[in-house]
C-alpha positions as CSV (number, residue, x, y, z in Angstrom):
1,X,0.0,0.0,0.0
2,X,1.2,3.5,0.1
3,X,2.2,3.8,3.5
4,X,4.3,0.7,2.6
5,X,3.6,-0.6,5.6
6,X,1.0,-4.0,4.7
7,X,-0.3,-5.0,1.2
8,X,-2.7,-3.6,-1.0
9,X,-6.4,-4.0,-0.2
10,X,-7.6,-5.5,-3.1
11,X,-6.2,-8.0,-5.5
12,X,-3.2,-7.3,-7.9
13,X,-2.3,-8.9,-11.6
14,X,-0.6,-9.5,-14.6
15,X,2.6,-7.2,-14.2
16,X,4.4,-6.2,-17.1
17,X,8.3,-5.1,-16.3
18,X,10.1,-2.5,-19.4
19,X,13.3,-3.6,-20.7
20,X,15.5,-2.0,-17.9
21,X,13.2,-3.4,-15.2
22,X,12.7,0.0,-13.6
23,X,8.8,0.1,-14.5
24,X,6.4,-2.6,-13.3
25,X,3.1,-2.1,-15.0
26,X,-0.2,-4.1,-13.3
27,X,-4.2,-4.4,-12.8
28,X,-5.4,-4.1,-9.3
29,X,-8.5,-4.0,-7.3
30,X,-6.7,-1.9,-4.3
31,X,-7.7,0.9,-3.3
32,X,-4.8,2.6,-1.3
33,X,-1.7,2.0,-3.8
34,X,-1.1,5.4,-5.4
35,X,1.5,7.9,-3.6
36,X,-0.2,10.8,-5.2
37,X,-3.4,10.0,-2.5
38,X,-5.7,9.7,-6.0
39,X,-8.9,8.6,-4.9
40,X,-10.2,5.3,-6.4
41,X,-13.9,6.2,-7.2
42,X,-14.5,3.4,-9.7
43,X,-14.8,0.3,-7.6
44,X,-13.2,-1.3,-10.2
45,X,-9.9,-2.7,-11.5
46,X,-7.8,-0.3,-12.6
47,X,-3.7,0.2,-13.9
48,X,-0.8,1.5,-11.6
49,X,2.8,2.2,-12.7
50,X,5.4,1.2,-10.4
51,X,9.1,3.5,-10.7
52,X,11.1,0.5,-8.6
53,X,13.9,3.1,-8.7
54,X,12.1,5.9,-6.7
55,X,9.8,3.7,-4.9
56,X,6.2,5.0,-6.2
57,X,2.8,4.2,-7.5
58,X,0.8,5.8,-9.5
59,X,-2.7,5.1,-10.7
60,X,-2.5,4.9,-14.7
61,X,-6.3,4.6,-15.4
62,X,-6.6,8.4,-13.9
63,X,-9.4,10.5,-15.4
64,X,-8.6,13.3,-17.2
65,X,-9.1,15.7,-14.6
66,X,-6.8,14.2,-12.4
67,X,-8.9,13.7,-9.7
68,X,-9.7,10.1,-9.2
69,X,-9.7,6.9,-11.3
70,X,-11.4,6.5,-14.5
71,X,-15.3,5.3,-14.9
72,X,-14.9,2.5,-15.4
73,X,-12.8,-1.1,-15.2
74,X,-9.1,-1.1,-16.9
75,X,-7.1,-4.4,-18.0
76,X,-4.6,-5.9,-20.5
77,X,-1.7,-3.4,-19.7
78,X,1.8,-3.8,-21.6
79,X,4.3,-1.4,-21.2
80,X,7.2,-0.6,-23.8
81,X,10.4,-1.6,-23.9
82,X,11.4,1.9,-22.1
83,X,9.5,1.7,-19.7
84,X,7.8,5.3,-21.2
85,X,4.0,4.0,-22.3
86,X,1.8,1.8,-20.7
87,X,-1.2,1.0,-22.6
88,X,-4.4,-1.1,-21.7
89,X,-8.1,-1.6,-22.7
90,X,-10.6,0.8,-21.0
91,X,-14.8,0.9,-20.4
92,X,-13.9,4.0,-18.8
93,X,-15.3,7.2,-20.8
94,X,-13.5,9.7,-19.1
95,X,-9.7,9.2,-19.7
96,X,-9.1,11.0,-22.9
97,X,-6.9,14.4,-22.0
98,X,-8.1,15.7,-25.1
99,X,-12.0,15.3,-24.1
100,X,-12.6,13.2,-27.1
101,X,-16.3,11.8,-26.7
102,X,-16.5,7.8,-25.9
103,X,-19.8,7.0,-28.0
104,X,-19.6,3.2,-28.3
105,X,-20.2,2.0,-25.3
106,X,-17.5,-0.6,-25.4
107,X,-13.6,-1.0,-24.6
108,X,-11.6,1.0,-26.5
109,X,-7.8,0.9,-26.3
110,X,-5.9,4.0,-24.2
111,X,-2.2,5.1,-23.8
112,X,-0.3,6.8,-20.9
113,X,3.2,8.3,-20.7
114,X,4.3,7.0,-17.2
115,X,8.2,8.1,-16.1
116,X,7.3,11.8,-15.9
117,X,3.9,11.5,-14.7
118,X,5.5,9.0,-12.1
119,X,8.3,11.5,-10.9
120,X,5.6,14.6,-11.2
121,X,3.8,12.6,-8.9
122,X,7.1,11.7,-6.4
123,X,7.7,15.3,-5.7
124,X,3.8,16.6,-5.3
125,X,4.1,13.3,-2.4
126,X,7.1,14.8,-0.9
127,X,5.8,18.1,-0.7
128,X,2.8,17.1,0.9
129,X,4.7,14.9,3.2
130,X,6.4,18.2,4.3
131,X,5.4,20.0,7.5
132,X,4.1,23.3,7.7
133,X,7.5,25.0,9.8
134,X,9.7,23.5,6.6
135,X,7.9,26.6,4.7
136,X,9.0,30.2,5.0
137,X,5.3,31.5,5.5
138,X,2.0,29.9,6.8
139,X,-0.4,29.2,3.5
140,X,3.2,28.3,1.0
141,X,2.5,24.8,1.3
142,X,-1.0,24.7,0.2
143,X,0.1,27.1,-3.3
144,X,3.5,25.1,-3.8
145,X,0.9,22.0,-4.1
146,X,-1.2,23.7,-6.5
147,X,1.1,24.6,-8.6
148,X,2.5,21.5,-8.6
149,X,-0.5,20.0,-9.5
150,X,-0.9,22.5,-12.3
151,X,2.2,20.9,-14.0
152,X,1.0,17.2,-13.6
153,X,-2.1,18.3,-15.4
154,X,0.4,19.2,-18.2
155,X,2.3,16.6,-18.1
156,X,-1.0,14.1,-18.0
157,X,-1.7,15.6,-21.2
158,X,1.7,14.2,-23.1
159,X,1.6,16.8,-26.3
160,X,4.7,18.9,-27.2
161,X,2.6,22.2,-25.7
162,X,2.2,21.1,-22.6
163,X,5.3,19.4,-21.7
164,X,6.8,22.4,-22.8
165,X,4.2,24.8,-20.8
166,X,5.0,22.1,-17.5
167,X,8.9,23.2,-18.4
168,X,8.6,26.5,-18.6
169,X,6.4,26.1,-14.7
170,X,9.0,24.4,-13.4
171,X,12.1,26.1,-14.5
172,X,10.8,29.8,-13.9
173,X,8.2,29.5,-11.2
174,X,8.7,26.8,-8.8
175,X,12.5,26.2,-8.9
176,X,13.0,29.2,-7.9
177,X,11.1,29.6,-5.4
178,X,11.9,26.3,-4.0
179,X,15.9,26.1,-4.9
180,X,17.3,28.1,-1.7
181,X,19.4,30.3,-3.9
182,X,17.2,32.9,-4.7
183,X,17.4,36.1,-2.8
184,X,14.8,35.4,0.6
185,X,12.4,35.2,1.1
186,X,12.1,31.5,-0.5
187,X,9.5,29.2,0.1
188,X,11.4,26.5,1.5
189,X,13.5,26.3,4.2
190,X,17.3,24.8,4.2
191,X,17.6,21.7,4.2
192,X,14.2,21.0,2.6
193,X,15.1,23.4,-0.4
194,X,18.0,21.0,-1.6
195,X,16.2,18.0,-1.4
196,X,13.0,19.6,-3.6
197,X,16.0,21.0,-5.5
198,X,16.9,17.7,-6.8
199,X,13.7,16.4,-7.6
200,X,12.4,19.2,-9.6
201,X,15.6,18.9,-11.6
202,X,15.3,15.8,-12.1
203,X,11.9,16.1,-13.1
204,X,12.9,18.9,-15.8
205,X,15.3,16.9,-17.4
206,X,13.0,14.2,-17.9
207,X,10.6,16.7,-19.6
208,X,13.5,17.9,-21.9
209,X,14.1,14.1,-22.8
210,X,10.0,13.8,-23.6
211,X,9.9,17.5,-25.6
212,X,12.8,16.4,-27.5
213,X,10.9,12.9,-28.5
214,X,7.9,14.9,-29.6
215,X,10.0,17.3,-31.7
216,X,11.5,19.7,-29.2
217,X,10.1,23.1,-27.5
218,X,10.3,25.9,-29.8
């Protein structure tokens, strides 16, 4: 489970590892796996990702708000060789970033970018995992969250524009505020800054990897 400290409540299935076996791919029934704290509204199996090299789960079958799982049941998942796309069959109606209608009332086929969602997903946990005296000012915690989120959103939505848009976030709005370099005050306090630091550095380079893929931010 998330907490790490007991299984998952519900049953698990059919992993799928990428080439490099960083990326475990599987159907579950649990409720309590993803790190992110996505609610699973469905009651109904869905897809996580598993990063084994940062230690997170995140629910792949997420609506495209963000906001919960999808409408419906999600199975078959195989991921490719790089770990970078999971894809897997869907009743759901809501997943579609793009808010393409789902008029057949059947399974259609959907497909998720998963290392930058996943390590999108790692920092928004550690920075809700933070308490309230590692930030400068009472309320920081709450917006550094939001804006966090505001990134996943475009980083859910896997086109050239909005990884780019999630770049441009990260590099000139929240690194800065959250590097402990910038004149004070910043957001974070020392030690905390350096640790967030890392991860949203991480998390850029990624991005610059992914942008490049689909042709490179102008």
């Amino acid at each position: 489970n998330r907490d790490g400290d007991d299984s998952g409540d519900g049953d698990s299935s059919n992993p799928v590892i990428s080439s490099d076996g960083r990326f475990v791919a599987f159907a579950s029934d649990a409720s309590n796996l993803d790190d992110a704290l996505t609610p699973d509204t469905n009651d109904s199996r869905d897809i996580y990702a598993r990063d084994l090299q940062i230690g997170t789960t995140t629910l792949v079958s997420v609506n495209r708000d963000g906001t919960g799982s999808g409408d419906g049941s999600s199975r078959f998942q195989v991921i490719s060789a790089d770990g970078r796309f999971v894809a897997f069959t869907s009743n759901a109606s809501d997943l579609d970033d793009a808010g393409t209608l789902d008029t057949n009332d059947f399974q259609d086929v959907f497909v998720s970018t998963i290392p930058t969602v996943v390590q999108g997903r790692s920092v928004y946990r550690f920075i809700i995992g933070l308490d309230p005296g590692d930030f400068s000012t009472p309320g920081r915690q709450g917006a550094l969250e939001n804006k966090v989120n505001e990134v996943l959103a475009n980083i859910q939505a896997g086109d050239l524009i909005n990884i780019c848009e999630a770049i441009d976030k990260l590099t000139n709005d929240i690194l800065p505020k959250t590097d402990g370099e910038t004149p004070p005050p910043d957001w974070v306090t020392d030690p905390i800054a350096q640790e967030i630091e890392e991860q949203i550095i991480a998390l850029i380079a990624a991005l610059q990897v992914e942008a490049t893929t689909l042709g490179g931010c102008p």
